Short mmCIF file of C-alpha atoms in Angstrom, two decimals:
data_model
loop_
_atom_site.label_atom_id
_atom_site.label_comp_id
_atom_site.label_asym_id
_atom_site.label_seq_id
_atom_site.Cartn_x
_atom_site.Cartn_y
_atom_site.Cartn_z
CA MET A 1 0.06 -0.02 -0.22
CA ASN A 2 1.49 3.38 -1.06
CA THR A 3 1.91 5.76 2.40
CA ASN A 4 0.27 8.46 0.30
CA GLU A 5 -3.50 6.44 -0.26
CA GLU A 6 -5.89 7.26 2.37
CA LYS A 7 -6.45 4.12 4.70
CA GLN A 8 -9.78 2.13 3.17
CA ARG A 9 -10.68 0.35 6.15
CA TYR A 10 -9.87 -0.22 9.78
CA SER A 11 -7.85 -3.45 10.61
CA ARG A 12 -8.88 -6.74 12.71
CA GLU A 13 -7.11 -5.49 15.68
CA GLU A 14 -9.02 -1.76 15.42
CA LEU A 15 -12.37 -3.22 14.76
CA ALA A 16 -12.19 -5.73 18.02
CA GLU A 17 -11.26 -2.61 19.99
CA PHE A 18 -14.54 -1.02 18.44
CA GLU A 19 -16.50 -4.08 18.95
CA SER A 20 -15.36 -4.13 22.43
CA ILE A 21 -16.39 -0.66 22.90
CA ILE A 22 -19.91 -1.53 21.67
CA GLU A 23 -20.42 -4.84 23.68
CA GLU A 24 -19.60 -2.54 26.83
CA LYS A 25 -22.18 0.18 26.04
CA LEU A 26 -24.84 -2.75 24.60
CA THR A 27 -24.26 -4.49 28.00
CA ASN A 28 -25.17 -1.02 29.82
CA ALA A 29 -28.21 0.07 28.06
CA ARG A 30 -29.33 -3.63 28.20
CA LYS A 31 -29.36 -3.06 31.66
CA GLU A 32 -30.99 0.39 31.67
CA VAL A 33 -33.72 -1.13 29.92
CA THR A 34 -34.07 -4.08 32.42
CA PHE A 35 -34.02 -1.46 35.42
CA ILE A 36 -36.88 0.66 33.34
CA LYS A 37 -39.21 -2.23 32.66
CA GLU A 38 -39.13 -3.28 36.27
CA THR A 39 -39.64 0.15 37.84
CA LEU A 40 -42.21 0.66 34.86
CA SER A 41 -43.95 -2.88 36.60
CA ARG A 42 -43.63 -1.83 40.25
CA ARG A 43 -45.55 1.19 39.50
CA ASN A 44 -48.22 -0.80 37.52
CA ASP A 45 -48.24 -3.39 40.45
CA SER A 46 -48.71 -0.21 42.82
CA GLY A 47 -51.64 1.25 41.60
CA THR A 48 -54.28 -0.88 42.80
CA ASP A 49 -55.66 1.61 45.14
CA ASN A 50 -59.57 3.18 43.57
CA THR A 51 -59.70 6.02 45.98
CA ALA A 52 -60.94 9.45 44.42
CA SER A 53 -59.74 11.81 46.99
CA PRO A 54 -58.13 15.11 45.13
CA THR A 55 -54.21 14.03 46.66
CA LYS A 56 -54.92 10.51 45.27
CA VAL A 57 -55.67 12.50 41.45
CA LEU A 58 -52.52 14.69 41.91
CA GLU A 59 -50.56 11.79 42.67
CA ASP A 60 -52.11 9.65 39.55
CA GLY A 61 -50.98 12.58 37.14
CA ALA A 62 -47.62 12.82 38.50
CA ASP A 63 -47.50 8.97 37.99
CA THR A 64 -48.77 8.71 34.80
CA ALA A 65 -45.91 11.89 33.61
CA GLU A 66 -43.43 9.83 35.39
CA LYS A 67 -44.26 6.44 33.58
CA GLU A 68 -44.46 8.54 30.16
CA SER A 69 -41.24 9.41 30.62
CA LEU A 70 -39.70 6.27 31.50
CA ASN A 71 -41.59 5.09 28.33
CA GLN A 72 -39.74 7.18 26.33
CA LEU A 73 -36.56 6.60 28.06
CA ALA A 74 -36.87 2.99 27.29
CA SER A 75 -37.84 3.86 23.82
CA ARG A 76 -34.73 5.65 23.02
CA GLN A 77 -32.64 2.73 24.98
CA MET A 78 -34.46 0.36 22.78
CA LYS A 79 -33.52 2.65 19.89
CA PHE A 80 -29.58 3.02 20.67
CA ILE A 81 -29.07 -0.86 21.04
CA GLN A 82 -30.63 -1.37 17.75
CA GLN A 83 -28.20 1.14 16.57
CA LEU A 84 -25.23 -0.67 18.57
CA GLU A 85 -26.58 -3.93 16.97
CA ASN A 86 -26.65 -2.74 13.62
CA ALA A 87 -23.15 -1.58 14.03
CA LEU A 88 -21.56 -5.27 15.14
CA ILE A 89 -23.51 -6.01 12.13
CA ARG A 90 -20.97 -3.55 9.96
CA ILE A 91 -17.87 -4.83 11.82
CA LYS A 92 -18.87 -7.94 10.86
CA ASN A 93 -19.31 -7.52 7.28
CA GLY A 94 -16.37 -4.98 6.97
CA THR A 95 -18.37 -1.71 6.32
CA TYR A 96 -17.92 -0.23 9.90
CA GLY A 97 -16.04 2.60 10.53
CA VAL A 98 -17.04 4.06 6.87
CA CYS A 99 -19.05 7.16 6.25
CA ILE A 100 -22.11 6.34 4.06
CA VAL A 101 -22.00 9.81 2.55
CA THR A 102 -18.40 10.33 2.39
CA GLY A 103 -17.05 6.75 1.64
CA LYS A 104 -14.20 8.02 3.52
CA LEU A 105 -13.37 6.46 7.32
CA ILE A 106 -14.77 7.63 10.28
CA PRO A 107 -12.10 9.10 12.76
CA LYS A 108 -11.20 7.34 15.20
CA GLU A 109 -11.93 9.65 18.43
CA ARG A 110 -15.58 9.88 16.49
CA LEU A 111 -16.01 6.21 16.56
CA ARG A 112 -15.18 6.17 20.08
CA ALA A 113 -17.33 8.57 21.11
CA VAL A 114 -20.15 7.68 19.04
CA PRO A 115 -19.48 4.23 17.90
CA HIS A 116 -22.79 3.47 16.30
CA THR A 117 -22.33 6.71 13.80
CA GLN A 118 -22.38 5.89 10.59
CA HIS A 119 -21.21 9.43 9.51
CA SER A 120 -18.24 11.80 9.38
CA ILE A 121 -18.65 14.68 11.26
CA GLU A 122 -17.84 16.55 7.65
CA ALA A 123 -21.36 14.46 6.81
CA LYS A 124 -23.20 15.20 9.71
CA LEU A 125 -22.44 19.04 9.47
CA GLN A 126 -23.71 18.80 5.63
CA ARG A 127 -27.16 17.05 7.00
CA ASN A 128 -27.43 19.99 9.40
CA ASP A 129 -27.74 22.78 7.24
#
């Protein structure tokens, strides 16, 4: 390979590093989703009292808002998990780390920070214009 040529793909060793980062993030994200689901389940189990006092109505409103917030958080985490799993597939098929807009390698620093990204900063900035 000519030293002036731009590198087209990451090496197996480099991909192994990214795979390790992704696996760790996946483990943490799955734990968080499990925690959120358990919290929601406990909230649903404790909501059997049917008294209609004004305090109960306020508590129900706050409880509903909290459940909605937890559901949104769980949904975001599930989407994140899917993105990480897709990144693992790209590692296996050899397309990981290549920007889908520019076709260039995404810098390691960006992949370490956002390991599921498919866009270089250059491409991301173009999308936000």
